[in-house]
Structure formats: structure tokens, C-alpha cells
XYZ file of C-alpha atoms in Angstrom:
686
model
C -30.156 -27.613 -16.034
C -26.598 -28.629 -16.861
C -26.220 -31.289 -19.494
C -25.048 -34.643 -18.208
C -22.651 -34.989 -21.117
C -20.992 -31.656 -20.308
C -20.609 -32.747 -16.700
C -18.976 -36.057 -17.610
C -16.601 -34.344 -19.982
C -15.516 -31.937 -17.279
C -15.059 -34.344 -14.389
C -11.344 -34.342 -15.216
C -11.235 -30.851 -13.742
C -11.798 -32.292 -10.251
C -8.549 -31.983 -8.335
C -6.689 -34.864 -6.740
C -7.093 -34.949 -2.991
C -10.633 -33.585 -3.114
C -11.344 -34.967 0.351
C -8.304 -33.280 1.887
C -8.664 -29.756 0.539
C -7.282 -26.674 2.358
C -9.538 -24.507 4.526
C -11.859 -22.407 2.412
C -11.964 -25.071 -0.328
C -14.614 -27.510 -1.521
C -15.022 -29.923 -4.435
C -18.745 -30.509 -3.653
C -18.430 -34.280 -3.965
C -20.536 -35.412 -1.005
C -21.042 -32.210 0.983
C -20.554 -28.453 0.937
C -17.493 -28.627 3.264
C -18.860 -26.216 5.873
C -20.184 -23.751 3.286
C -23.813 -23.130 4.281
C -26.761 -21.580 2.472
C -28.085 -18.472 4.236
C -31.614 -19.194 5.468
C -33.120 -15.919 4.269
C -32.212 -16.710 0.632
C -32.714 -19.502 -1.910
C -30.803 -22.705 -1.105
C -27.832 -23.960 -3.125
C -28.596 -27.563 -4.190
C -25.933 -30.304 -4.075
C -26.192 -32.372 -7.253
C -27.301 -35.942 -6.445
C -24.256 -37.417 -8.193
C -21.893 -34.928 -6.616
C -19.377 -32.719 -8.454
C -21.184 -29.355 -8.153
C -23.870 -27.271 -6.449
C -26.400 -25.142 -8.300
C -29.421 -22.868 -8.153
C -31.896 -22.450 -11.017
C -35.331 -21.155 -11.918
C -37.044 -24.398 -10.856
C -36.410 -23.223 -7.266
C -36.747 -19.468 -7.639
C -37.686 -16.630 -9.939
C -35.880 -13.743 -11.597
C -34.065 -11.449 -9.154
C -34.050 -13.925 -6.260
C -30.713 -14.663 -4.599
C -28.941 -17.762 -3.300
C -26.209 -16.995 -0.752
C -23.464 -19.409 0.322
C -21.372 -18.545 3.393
C -18.022 -20.145 4.245
C -16.796 -21.025 7.745
C -14.365 -18.629 9.460
C -11.148 -18.308 7.455
C -7.787 -16.597 7.875
C -5.097 -15.713 5.331
C -1.962 -14.930 7.328
C 0.009 -15.466 4.119
C -0.838 -14.186 0.644
C -3.409 -16.597 -0.817
C -5.165 -17.332 -4.080
C -8.867 -18.129 -4.204
C -10.036 -19.970 -7.338
C -13.648 -20.511 -8.288
C -14.792 -22.870 -11.075
C -18.307 -21.863 -12.138
C -20.855 -21.781 -14.930
C -23.716 -19.404 -15.732
C -26.314 -20.624 -18.239
C -29.284 -18.845 -19.757
C -31.586 -19.054 -22.745
C -30.740 -17.069 -25.870
C -33.823 -14.855 -25.551
C -32.810 -13.609 -22.074
C -29.269 -12.422 -22.772
C -30.285 -8.848 -21.901
C -30.784 -9.790 -18.248
C -28.541 -12.800 -17.445
C -27.902 -14.347 -14.067
C -25.059 -12.915 -11.981
C -22.513 -14.449 -9.630
C -20.872 -12.249 -6.954
C -18.114 -13.077 -4.474
C -17.636 -11.046 -1.270
C -15.301 -11.040 1.726
C -16.932 -10.506 5.118
C -14.531 -9.338 7.850
C -15.572 -9.866 11.439
C -15.227 -6.178 12.382
C -16.986 -4.635 9.366
C -20.699 -3.993 8.808
C -20.355 -4.182 5.010
C -19.245 -7.037 2.751
C -16.418 -6.288 0.299
C -17.234 -7.179 -3.301
C -14.133 -8.888 -4.767
C -15.468 -10.186 -8.066
C -18.602 -10.332 -10.183
C -19.533 -12.166 -13.392
C -22.640 -12.484 -15.554
C -21.364 -13.807 -18.883
C -23.255 -16.988 -19.865
C -21.132 -19.964 -20.928
C -21.627 -23.492 -22.239
C -18.550 -24.674 -20.316
C -16.929 -24.237 -16.935
C -14.986 -21.017 -16.345
C -12.371 -20.229 -13.719
C -11.919 -17.042 -11.691
C -8.704 -16.337 -9.748
C -8.627 -13.802 -6.905
C -5.592 -12.673 -4.904
C -6.196 -12.345 -1.152
C -3.676 -10.135 0.644
C -2.284 -11.521 3.891
C -4.119 -10.318 6.987
C -4.448 -11.391 10.608
C -8.194 -10.596 10.551
C -10.708 -13.431 10.332
C -13.140 -13.375 7.441
C -15.793 -15.372 5.619
C -16.298 -15.890 1.884
C -19.815 -15.061 0.718
C -20.938 -16.291 -2.717
C -24.148 -14.769 -4.078
C -26.013 -16.045 -7.124
C -28.737 -13.787 -8.563
C -31.119 -15.499 -10.996
C -31.681 -13.751 -14.310
C -34.457 -13.787 -16.861
C -35.707 -16.960 -18.543
C -37.009 -20.403 -17.621
C -33.608 -22.080 -18.006
C -31.430 -19.676 -16.016
C -28.988 -21.449 -13.697
C -25.755 -20.870 -11.790
C -23.424 -23.727 -10.799
C -20.254 -23.959 -8.676
C -17.911 -26.828 -9.477
C -15.101 -26.051 -7.061
C -13.733 -23.473 -4.633
C -10.070 -23.691 -3.692
C -8.000 -21.378 -1.483
C -4.230 -21.997 -1.482
C -1.193 -20.141 -0.186
C 0.619 -18.227 -2.923
C -0.050 -15.803 -5.762
C -2.595 -16.404 -8.521
C -0.036 -15.717 -11.263
C 2.106 -18.612 -10.008
C 1.770 -21.981 -11.779
C 3.607 -25.271 -12.305
C 0.916 -26.501 -14.757
C 0.466 -29.790 -12.888
C -3.264 -29.314 -12.341
C -5.898 -29.476 -15.039
C -7.219 -25.976 -14.453
C -3.760 -24.567 -15.388
C -4.083 -21.991 -12.567
C -6.464 -19.959 -14.685
C -3.950 -19.357 -17.500
C -5.635 -19.343 -20.912
C -4.404 -19.649 -24.480
C -5.543 -17.017 -26.964
C -6.684 -19.236 -29.775
C -4.882 -18.952 -33.114
C -5.731 -21.124 -36.167
C -2.091 -22.179 -36.563
C -0.039 -21.739 -33.359
C -1.235 -22.221 -29.780
C 0.091 -23.028 -26.337
C -0.465 -26.664 -25.327
C 0.123 -28.756 -22.218
C 3.267 -30.861 -22.579
C 4.691 -33.718 -20.537
C 3.047 -36.774 -19.044
C 1.725 -39.018 -21.804
C 1.644 -36.169 -24.331
C 4.077 -36.475 -27.212
C 4.543 -34.579 -30.464
C 5.920 -36.462 -33.440
C 7.245 -33.278 -35.034
C 9.435 -32.055 -32.148
C 11.554 -33.556 -29.392
C 9.943 -31.958 -26.345
C 11.721 -31.755 -22.979
C 10.935 -33.260 -19.610
C 9.207 -30.833 -17.304
C 11.148 -28.708 -14.812
C 8.958 -29.272 -11.729
C 9.564 -33.027 -11.336
C 12.378 -33.310 -13.896
C 10.702 -36.411 -15.276
C 8.118 -37.520 -17.813
C 5.433 -37.413 -15.114
C 5.354 -33.630 -14.881
C 3.742 -31.045 -17.144
C 4.596 -27.697 -18.698
C 3.294 -25.416 -21.439
C 4.796 -25.309 -24.925
C 4.185 -23.793 -28.349
C 5.509 -25.380 -31.556
C 6.187 -23.775 -34.935
C 5.363 -26.851 -37.011
C 1.965 -25.508 -38.117
C 3.079 -21.924 -38.772
C 1.818 -20.731 -42.158
C 2.529 -17.006 -42.079
C 5.390 -14.715 -41.128
C 5.215 -13.498 -37.518
C 2.511 -15.891 -36.304
C 1.893 -15.201 -32.604
C 0.846 -17.449 -29.709
C -0.167 -15.900 -26.378
C -0.551 -17.497 -22.935
C -2.457 -15.114 -20.649
C -2.358 -15.161 -16.843
C -5.283 -14.424 -14.525
C -5.832 -10.723 -13.847
C -4.124 -9.563 -10.661
C -6.700 -8.345 -8.144
C -4.453 -6.824 -5.454
C -1.418 -4.493 -5.713
C 1.862 -6.412 -5.886
C 5.485 -5.669 -6.699
C 8.576 -7.865 -6.710
C 10.319 -10.518 -8.792
C 8.481 -12.711 -11.310
C 10.528 -15.783 -12.255
C 9.965 -18.688 -14.643
C 11.868 -21.424 -16.483
C 11.921 -21.690 -20.249
C 13.517 -23.620 -23.125
C 13.959 -22.318 -26.655
C 14.784 -24.488 -29.658
C 16.238 -22.721 -32.707
C 15.944 -19.339 -31.079
C 16.952 -17.409 -34.193
C 13.588 -18.155 -35.791
C 11.364 -17.100 -32.928
C 10.927 -14.235 -30.476
C 9.885 -15.035 -26.895
C 8.623 -11.990 -24.965
C 6.782 -11.147 -21.769
C 4.200 -8.375 -21.627
C 1.833 -6.824 -19.114
C -1.641 -5.680 -20.158
C -3.921 -3.496 -18.042
C -7.724 -3.401 -18.060
C -7.641 -0.613 -20.660
C -5.755 -2.953 -23.055
C -2.396 -1.159 -22.798
C 0.548 -3.495 -23.474
C 4.055 -3.036 -22.078
C 7.028 -5.310 -22.826
C 8.925 -6.148 -19.621
C 11.243 -8.940 -20.866
C 12.551 -10.550 -24.053
C 14.756 -13.608 -24.492
C 18.050 -12.231 -25.829
C 19.687 -15.580 -26.604
C 18.543 -19.078 -27.595
C 19.704 -20.542 -24.285
C 20.966 -24.063 -23.820
C 19.211 -27.403 -24.000
C 18.420 -27.284 -20.290
C 15.804 -25.130 -18.605
C 16.828 -21.467 -18.342
C 15.804 -19.264 -15.402
C 14.386 -15.807 -16.138
C 13.837 -13.188 -13.442
C 11.787 -10.112 -14.279
C 10.978 -7.079 -12.167
C 7.168 -7.040 -11.969
C 5.117 -4.118 -10.672
C 1.310 -4.385 -10.646
C -0.122 -1.534 -8.562
C -3.427 -1.958 -10.398
C -5.110 -4.954 -12.115
C -3.132 -6.393 -15.018
C -2.422 -9.620 -16.869
C 0.928 -11.194 -17.687
C 1.200 -12.423 -21.293
C 3.829 -14.907 -22.504
C 4.091 -14.349 -26.253
C 5.995 -16.279 -28.915
C 6.273 -14.956 -32.477
C 7.519 -17.362 -35.190
C 9.089 -16.387 -38.493
C 8.248 -19.715 -40.150
C 7.551 -23.436 -39.659
C 11.172 -24.140 -38.692
C 11.155 -21.933 -35.636
C 11.300 -24.889 -33.243
C 9.466 -24.755 -29.939
C 9.343 -22.689 -26.761
C 8.531 -24.379 -23.430
C 7.508 -22.696 -20.156
C 7.277 -24.019 -16.594
C 7.246 -23.101 -12.884
C 6.109 -19.482 -12.875
C 6.602 -18.009 -9.398
C 6.526 -14.629 -7.704
C 8.344 -13.130 -4.727
C 7.592 -9.761 -3.113
C 11.373 -9.321 -2.830
C 12.914 -7.536 -5.798
C 15.078 -9.446 -8.265
C 18.847 -9.638 -7.940
C 20.637 -6.413 -8.857
C 17.300 -4.623 -9.079
C 16.443 -1.493 -7.147
C 12.905 -0.506 -6.353
C 11.389 2.497 -8.103
C 10.320 4.481 -5.071
C 6.869 5.991 -5.361
C 4.532 6.893 -2.546
C 0.973 7.964 -3.312
C 0.861 9.629 0.108
C 3.986 11.737 -0.537
C 2.776 12.681 -4.022
C -0.640 13.894 -2.803
C -1.837 16.818 -0.693
C -5.049 18.294 0.760
C -3.156 21.358 2.111
C -4.694 21.041 5.581
C -1.306 21.227 7.343
C 1.063 22.745 4.769
C 2.094 22.415 1.118
C 3.233 18.804 1.694
C 5.915 18.030 -0.933
C 4.689 20.705 -3.344
C 6.604 23.958 -3.834
C 6.500 26.995 -6.103
C 8.957 29.107 -8.006
C 9.995 32.472 -6.610
C 8.553 34.605 -9.394
C 5.361 36.574 -8.718
C 2.966 36.390 -5.760
C 2.207 32.734 -6.558
C -0.168 30.412 -4.763
C -1.367 31.216 -1.256
C -2.672 28.723 1.292
C -5.964 30.130 2.597
C -8.906 29.150 4.794
C -12.484 30.451 4.608
C -14.926 30.123 7.484
C -18.377 28.807 6.523
C -20.474 31.665 5.159
C -23.136 32.382 2.568
C -20.925 34.247 0.105
C -17.694 32.318 -0.373
C -17.167 28.554 -0.680
C -14.750 26.823 1.673
C -12.254 24.124 0.776
C -13.203 20.842 -0.896
C -11.765 18.488 1.751
C -14.089 19.391 4.624
C -15.676 22.770 3.754
C -13.787 24.200 6.740
C -10.131 23.637 5.878
C -7.327 25.012 3.734
C -6.814 25.187 -0.025
C -4.523 27.020 -2.456
C -5.579 30.251 -4.113
C -3.977 32.091 -7.031
C -5.257 35.667 -7.242
C -4.355 36.914 -10.713
C -5.762 40.355 -9.833
C -2.515 40.952 -7.959
C -0.369 40.620 -11.071
C 0.968 43.829 -12.563
C 0.880 42.484 -16.096
C -0.851 39.678 -17.986
C 0.833 36.269 -17.823
C 1.215 33.336 -15.491
C 1.097 33.792 -11.748
C 3.249 31.254 -9.994
C 4.069 27.680 -10.877
C 3.229 25.011 -8.303
C 5.574 22.015 -8.633
C 4.786 18.534 -7.360
C 7.344 15.983 -6.095
C 9.560 14.067 -8.510
C 7.890 10.991 -10.052
C 9.915 7.979 -11.326
C 9.859 7.518 -15.086
C 8.267 4.735 -17.148
C 5.255 4.357 -14.846
C 1.649 5.220 -15.585
C 0.075 7.769 -13.256
C -3.427 9.006 -12.537
C -3.558 12.641 -11.417
C -6.769 13.856 -9.775
C -7.457 17.275 -8.270
C -10.292 19.688 -7.562
C -10.371 23.269 -8.758
C -12.750 26.253 -8.671
C -12.708 29.372 -10.869
C -13.989 32.836 -9.866
C -14.253 36.127 -11.729
C -12.851 35.417 -15.202
C -14.953 36.400 -18.219
C -13.084 33.971 -20.476
C -12.217 30.789 -18.634
C -10.054 29.011 -21.231
C -6.516 28.262 -19.955
C -7.051 30.074 -16.648
C -5.608 26.912 -15.047
C -3.269 24.512 -16.822
C -1.269 21.419 -15.874
C 2.165 20.758 -17.336
C 4.585 17.835 -17.183
C 8.145 18.934 -16.445
C 10.765 16.394 -17.605
C 13.660 17.024 -15.271
C 16.446 15.664 -17.484
C 15.385 17.666 -20.536
C 14.025 20.823 -18.895
C 10.952 20.446 -21.128
C 7.397 21.364 -20.149
C 4.426 19.781 -21.917
C 0.851 20.913 -21.329
C -1.374 17.900 -20.604
C -4.564 19.651 -19.431
C -6.210 23.059 -19.196
C -9.571 24.535 -18.250
C -11.915 25.022 -21.188
C -15.157 25.960 -19.481
C -16.346 25.500 -15.917
C -19.224 26.584 -13.649
C -18.030 29.517 -11.555
C -17.486 28.927 -7.874
C -18.043 25.149 -8.034
C -15.376 22.645 -7.001
C -14.758 20.551 -10.138
C -12.747 17.340 -10.367
C -10.165 16.780 -13.104
C -8.605 13.411 -13.998
C -5.462 13.026 -16.129
C -3.607 9.816 -17.046
C -0.003 10.223 -18.190
C 3.234 8.276 -18.605
C 6.721 9.516 -19.447
C 9.987 7.576 -19.869
C 12.016 10.005 -17.734
C 11.493 11.312 -14.163
C 8.893 14.080 -14.181
C 7.108 16.634 -12.035
C 3.538 17.865 -12.314
C 3.245 21.658 -12.562
C 0.061 23.684 -11.928
C -0.044 27.139 -13.468
C -2.697 29.858 -13.338
C -2.825 32.260 -16.250
C -4.275 35.733 -16.745
C -4.371 36.618 -20.451
C -5.589 40.196 -20.085
C -5.146 42.778 -17.344
C -8.877 43.483 -17.560
C -9.919 39.843 -17.244
C -8.313 38.350 -14.179
C -9.782 36.430 -11.260
C -9.261 33.740 -8.650
C -8.216 30.117 -9.144
C -8.596 27.650 -6.252
C -6.882 24.246 -6.015
C -7.392 21.408 -3.501
C -7.155 17.657 -2.854
C -4.393 16.685 -5.298
C -3.809 12.927 -5.529
C -1.363 11.000 -7.715
C -1.737 7.219 -7.944
C -0.260 4.510 -10.121
C -2.328 3.262 -13.031
C -4.900 4.642 -15.432
C -7.683 6.840 -14.070
C -10.139 4.654 -15.974
C -8.951 1.525 -14.118
C -11.018 2.427 -11.063
C -14.193 2.332 -13.181
C -13.651 -1.403 -13.760
C -12.986 -2.224 -10.093
C -15.701 -3.270 -7.630
C -17.039 -0.264 -5.679
C -15.571 0.194 -2.185
C -17.794 -1.379 0.478
C -20.047 0.984 2.386
C -19.522 3.928 0.025
C -22.097 5.757 -2.061
C -21.506 8.782 -4.287
C -24.973 8.513 -5.908
C -23.323 8.707 -9.332
C -25.056 5.581 -10.679
C -28.089 5.210 -8.413
C -29.118 5.404 -4.750
C -26.894 2.388 -3.915
C -28.541 0.340 -1.173
C -30.494 3.231 0.349
C -34.279 3.061 0.432
C -37.063 5.509 1.301
C -40.085 5.126 3.522
C -42.175 6.653 0.740
C -41.542 8.047 -2.733
C -43.369 11.170 -3.828
C -42.665 14.834 -4.543
C -41.737 15.401 -0.889
C -39.199 12.547 -0.579
C -35.442 12.568 -1.212
C -34.532 13.088 -4.888
C -31.361 12.249 -6.834
C -30.185 15.238 -8.864
C -27.233 16.820 -10.636
C -26.478 20.514 -11.181
C -28.328 23.319 -9.389
C -31.611 22.869 -7.573
C -34.657 24.633 -9.171
C -35.113 27.267 -6.452
C -32.701 30.209 -6.369
C -30.652 31.115 -3.274
C -30.807 27.593 -1.851
C -29.266 24.189 -2.519
C -25.888 23.304 -4.076
C -24.667 24.336 -7.527
C -23.110 20.924 -8.096
C -22.331 17.699 -6.278
C -19.349 17.215 -3.948
C -17.774 14.241 -5.766
C -16.908 15.795 -9.129
C -18.911 19.042 -9.382
C -20.967 17.635 -12.268
C -22.273 14.419 -10.672
C -25.283 13.438 -8.581
C -26.357 14.021 -4.993
C -29.513 13.452 -2.897
C -31.647 16.399 -1.774
C -35.086 17.536 -0.666
C -36.940 20.046 -2.851
C -38.496 22.453 -0.352
C -40.949 23.901 -2.894
C -42.672 20.471 -2.994
C -43.034 20.280 0.779
C -44.767 22.146 3.583
C -43.225 23.535 6.752
C -42.188 20.709 9.105
C -42.613 17.911 6.549
C -40.048 15.078 6.750
C -38.124 13.016 4.179
C -36.267 9.900 5.395
C -33.486 7.992 3.597
C -32.673 4.575 5.106
C -29.532 2.482 4.746
C -29.922 -1.228 4.186
C -29.672 -3.331 7.387
C -26.071 -3.314 8.647
C -24.491 -6.162 10.583
C -23.809 -5.457 14.212
C -20.140 -5.935 15.122
C -18.059 -5.040 18.143
C -15.943 -1.899 18.181
C -16.458 1.583 16.814
C -17.701 2.624 13.379
C -17.180 5.882 11.518
C -19.843 7.340 9.244
C -18.657 10.145 6.959
C -20.826 12.201 4.628
C -21.047 15.681 3.124
C -24.073 17.891 3.636
C -25.251 21.154 2.082
C -27.570 23.483 4.020
C -27.846 26.852 2.260
C -30.953 29.038 2.225
C -32.569 31.559 4.565
C -35.381 29.165 5.533
C -33.310 25.986 5.952
C -34.770 23.486 8.406
C -33.192 20.466 10.074
C -30.918 17.561 9.046
C -30.605 14.637 11.481
C -28.955 11.205 11.465
C -30.557 8.400 13.500
C -29.538 4.887 14.491
C -32.338 2.308 14.501
C -31.534 -1.061 16.086
C -33.247 -4.254 15.013
C -36.465 -4.935 16.948
C -36.308 -1.512 18.661
C -39.203 0.861 18.054
C -37.234 3.938 19.137
C -34.394 5.576 17.225
C -31.213 7.073 18.692
C -30.119 10.512 17.516
C -26.452 10.497 16.390
C -26.028 13.933 14.791
C -28.053 17.053 13.970
C -27.717 20.441 12.246
C -30.333 23.210 12.209
C -30.692 26.212 9.900
C -28.429 27.665 7.239
C -24.817 26.443 7.581
C -22.803 27.457 4.526
C -22.808 27.846 0.763
C -20.198 25.031 0.785
C -20.439 21.292 1.171
C -19.433 20.504 4.772
C -18.091 17.207 6.059
C -19.718 15.348 8.938
C -17.974 12.619 10.959
C -20.103 10.412 13.190
C -18.544 7.803 15.464
C -20.865 5.169 16.923
C -20.998 1.588 18.219
C -23.672 -1.053 17.698
C -23.404 -4.808 18.166
C -26.899 -5.534 16.817
C -28.204 -5.353 13.273
C -29.181 -1.756 12.603
C -29.979 0.935 10.055
C -28.749 4.499 9.625
C -31.475 7.035 8.753
C -30.960 10.475 7.175
C -33.937 12.693 8.028
C -34.438 16.139 6.475
C -37.191 18.472 7.698
C -38.369 21.375 5.553
C -37.926 24.835 7.074
C -40.060 27.970 7.086
C -39.659 28.922 3.409
C -38.993 27.400 -0.003
C -35.341 28.413 0.415
C -34.873 25.294 2.488
C -33.249 22.708 0.166
C -30.987 20.222 2.027
C -28.554 17.870 0.254
C -26.163 15.014 1.128
C -23.411 13.314 -0.872
C -20.432 10.919 -0.605
C -21.681 8.729 2.227
C -19.052 6.348 3.608
C -19.159 3.714 6.369
C -15.827 2.545 7.822
C -14.777 0.134 10.550
C -12.901 1.709 13.451
C -12.924 5.167 15.046
C -13.001 8.349 13.001
C -9.599 9.421 14.310
C -8.360 12.972 14.375
C -10.993 15.614 13.638
C -10.036 19.061 12.416
C -12.953 20.864 14.014
C -14.836 18.890 16.651
C -17.405 21.615 17.100
C -18.621 21.238 13.543
C -17.791 17.612 12.800
C -18.046 15.539 15.954
C -20.630 12.854 16.586
C -22.284 15.221 19.050
C -24.669 18.028 18.189
C -24.711 21.663 19.196
C -28.434 22.399 19.579
C -30.718 21.781 22.514
C -32.854 18.929 21.192
C -35.829 19.995 23.256
C -36.130 23.149 21.153
C -37.005 21.197 18.007
C -40.767 21.231 17.499
C -41.919 20.297 14.008
């Protein structure tokens, strides 16, 4: 499907030493280098003339998959995985293009981790760069191509290369330029310099890497500038793993008074931040720059040159490198997401309150049908502000968080529930307290909220000075006061919207978008349903989901079923691995006629199922957490089975399912949350 002319034009991309590539790499010249097609899927085809492998619609149809699996790999040092690929499609099928996914498969995990996904069609080869954090665990790379719509849909892989180092590092000696790209400008652009390349308008330097005419570097020249402040940008690959340390590079500036050379970061939301600017022209030799670089979330590095006119000279760049050690004379901005967060299960963590008024109280509610428990487990602790105790209208206690370093972007998430107020506006507000200026700025407040439902709030903020987050409950009128509950506060670096652009965590399902990889034995009125908000029948079912309070969950609608009828939700087949696994989920069993919720393990080729966990009858008006620890070295499935009880007040719901490798660890209440079950199984007769 790929044009021969395009292939010939791109053969220069093939790296030197193709037959002696590092482990986890392949140039697809004569073989697939130990990468094998999975038998249960479409095969990847090695082009007869070498250079690439491909899958297209002459071998399969829309929706079919081709899976390529690497040999066992290990990345004991930080590594960069680069993939050169192309997705082609016909113009009439752009609405449903082919897709290319890349996963990591660890030997002790049942789920594959999605690292990267692409579906943009292209008429040329593209490059993806992925940072792999150092780990002693063995893993495999799994590449999945999913064919899209159209008779000419195809996916091709030109090269896979895994090397030690960071993806933002580059000496520009290889033709793929480490994934750096120039943002095209009609007049000024970054070009490759060195080697046989010469520019008649400027005297360009020798490169820094080899210090000879054989090496290469990047440069931008002002000779074609036509407007004031023309800008050229060289953009790095997007970081895909958290990193912090010293970013260094070498540069030369000619006639520095007529140009501005700057370094920016840009996150996935498009937010720019200047982190360095050349403050002097420098000398004729290469100058070393060292910049403190902190990327706790995905971001690009952008080298930008702005020219004031055609006599601005040139700027050259070479040997970009990164070290996890901080630059000279630089001190680390200490921030710990763990220390800045709290679920209040043990104490107030690093939060505290002022001494005025009764303030916030740490409380615990046992499961019952009248009052919701905490958000963390349904059985634990949370904070409660009871404004009924105040003697006069006004705020009731400020809850202060730990000090946060300035000039960093933060994402604040927390869950809250409101009870009793007639007017809900401003009953709970969040302020930013700038320590050096003793200034408080309101950044969020409640406008309207379902009563008695745990709701999630997300706030992104950034301040130049050290700050603290302050939670404040407010009672405007003596006759309109109530209760405000607060739980599960987390503060992380980056924008709250950044997580929406990241691949979903492996083995997790919140049911916000769909049913994930779960399937049902049958679909009708009596099967599991995906829903948001309250269930139709009163006095049964949740008022909202567990994830955000306004999202989706799975449930059975008892009014569509008869007594003893079953609904079964099945996970996709999970790989069997040695060691223990932990399954976590939240369940809701409220209603006088509630039946039975069970979790089964079904091993491949076994007709019988093993019971892992069970609850019978009404449990609580709250979402409760279940922890199930199990082991299985064979391929298997997990099955959620709900059985309708004696009346229509028998809705059962689940949410936030999560599979993890390893044991569940400490459990707050083993009676309610262990992998055992409290009923005599012989009593169940449906």
C-alpha cells in the first residue's frame, strides 16, 4: 500500500549499524529481530525488499488487529524507545482511521500498560519517542495495529529502537533528529548544519560533538528574515515519564544584539513557560548552558529564536543532554504529593486549622441506611464542619494545607458532601493563602450540589510565591446552617486536565466512557446497565457514582428482574502470572429487598468457578470498598454476579474497578473488606 517512491526517498532514515542494534530494536531489513506476530491476530508482513513491516486491508478487515510482541527486555537504566511508523487511509474513511497502540507487558502483571497511541493518517513517516523509567523488572513491548475503514487502510513500522538515555537528549548525528521537529515558518526555520552542508550567507561553525566538519548540529539563520520579531522554534519530543534535574546544551550566537534565544516548556494544554534566556552574545566558541528542568507531567522543550531583522546572524545548537542531578548552585524545590494529600484515615496529616470556632472535626460513621460514610472506603474517617454549632453567621474554621513551593502548577482534587443547607452557594470555599503577602484569594466555591452525595472538585492553580490551600465552610444565616463533609484531598503537580490526555491506567475502569473491557453473557432489561445519577426506584440504589458523584456506574435494575434472577459482568481474559493480585472495587447495596453480590474466578478450560467474595442483603447507603486478594497462574476471568432479591428495592451497583499486581496490603477492616466472606455459602438458594 505504501508507494515505492516514498519508500526510496525515506531509506535515508535507516540507521547505521542496522544489523547490530541494541536489544528491543529492529530495522526490519531481513527479519523482525525476535519480534513475533501473536498467532491469535493478523500477521505483520515483512516487505519483500526489506525496510519495514506492515499490515493492510488485503489481509484483514476493519476492526481486526495485528499484534507484534518483543522478546524479553530489561531497562535497568533510563531508556528511550523510538518508533518510526506510518498510518495511511483513504480520504473517505477519515472518520474511522486505523490505530497504532504500544504497550508494556510486565512479567508479574495481568494487564498490559498502554504507553502511546496514534491514529493520525500521514503521507510520510512519523516518529514517536517514549521514555522508559529504569526498572529491574523484565518486560515485553507489544505493538498493536487496528485496521480502520476503507480498502486502502494500512499501518507500517519502519524501525523500533531502544537506547539508554532520555528522549529529550540529542547530538543531531542521526537522520531522525531524535524526534525533534521544526515548526515551519515561511522565512526562518531550524536546519541541520555540519557535514557537507554549507550556507553561502553565513560562516557556520564546526559541530560540538566531534569538533570537526563531520559532525552535525541545528542552526537557524536570519538571512531570510522579512519581518520584525520573526520566530523559529525547534520542538522536542513530549516527555512521557516524570523527570527532574539539569538540562544542558551547547550553543553559539552570532550578533547576539539582533536576536533573542530562549528556552520554553509547553504542557499538553498549550501553556508556555520561559525557563532560560541567553543574556549575552557569548564568544565564538560553543557556550554551555545549564537549566533546571522539572517535568512532573508531559511537556515539550522548545528552543526559540526571535530575530529583529535580516542582520541578526545565526544561532547554533548541539549536544542536548539531561541529568537527574540538579544543576550547579541549584537547590531542589521540595514538593511531595504524599505529604500534600490526606484521606484522614489516621489523622489530619499535614493539614491544620486555626483556633477560632469549633472548626473541622474528624469523624467516622458506621455503615447504616441513614447517613453516608466516608468516601475513601465507606467505613473510614472524614472531616465534618457542623455550622449548626456556630453562635452567629460566618465562617466556621479554616483548614490549612501544607506549604507549597511557588512558581509550580498544581492540581487540587477533593471530595465533599453537603447536608441541610437551603441555599448551597458558598457553603464550602477554597482559598489560596500567599504566605509572604498574607493575602487570601478565593479560587473555588460550591454553587449547587446534590445533597448527601460525595462530589469531586478539581482546581488547577499556579502562584509565583509559596502558598497554602485553605478550606472554609460558611454559614450565611443563623436559620440556614448545615453540615459540610470533606475527604480524600490530593495535590499533584501539573494541570488537572493533563490526566485526560494520558493513557488510562492498566486494569482500571471507572465506567465514565464505556464498560471498558467488560462483557456480559447476555444483554437485556435484566442485565447490568451503565447509568449516572439516581436509579429509577426510590429507597434503593446510589444517588450518584463513586468516582465524581456525577459520573457513571454499573448496576442492576431490580424492577426489570424477578426474584433470584442473575446478571453477570465478565472481565476480559487476564494473563496468569505468579504471585498475588489485588482486585479493588466499590459496591452499593441499599434497599430493604437487596439480594446477593458475588465475585468469581473462572480459570481457562475449567467448567467450575471459584468464589472469591460475597455480600448478602442491605449493607449501607454508602459506597463501600472491597479488597480481594487472589492468585492464579493460568489465564482467567473475573466475574461480577448480582442476584435480585425479594423486592424491587434490590438495586445493586459497582464502580471504580481496579486490578493491581501484588498483595492488597494493610486493610482497615478485614471483616468487611477481606477476600473472605462472612456468610455460610450453603444458605444461598436462588
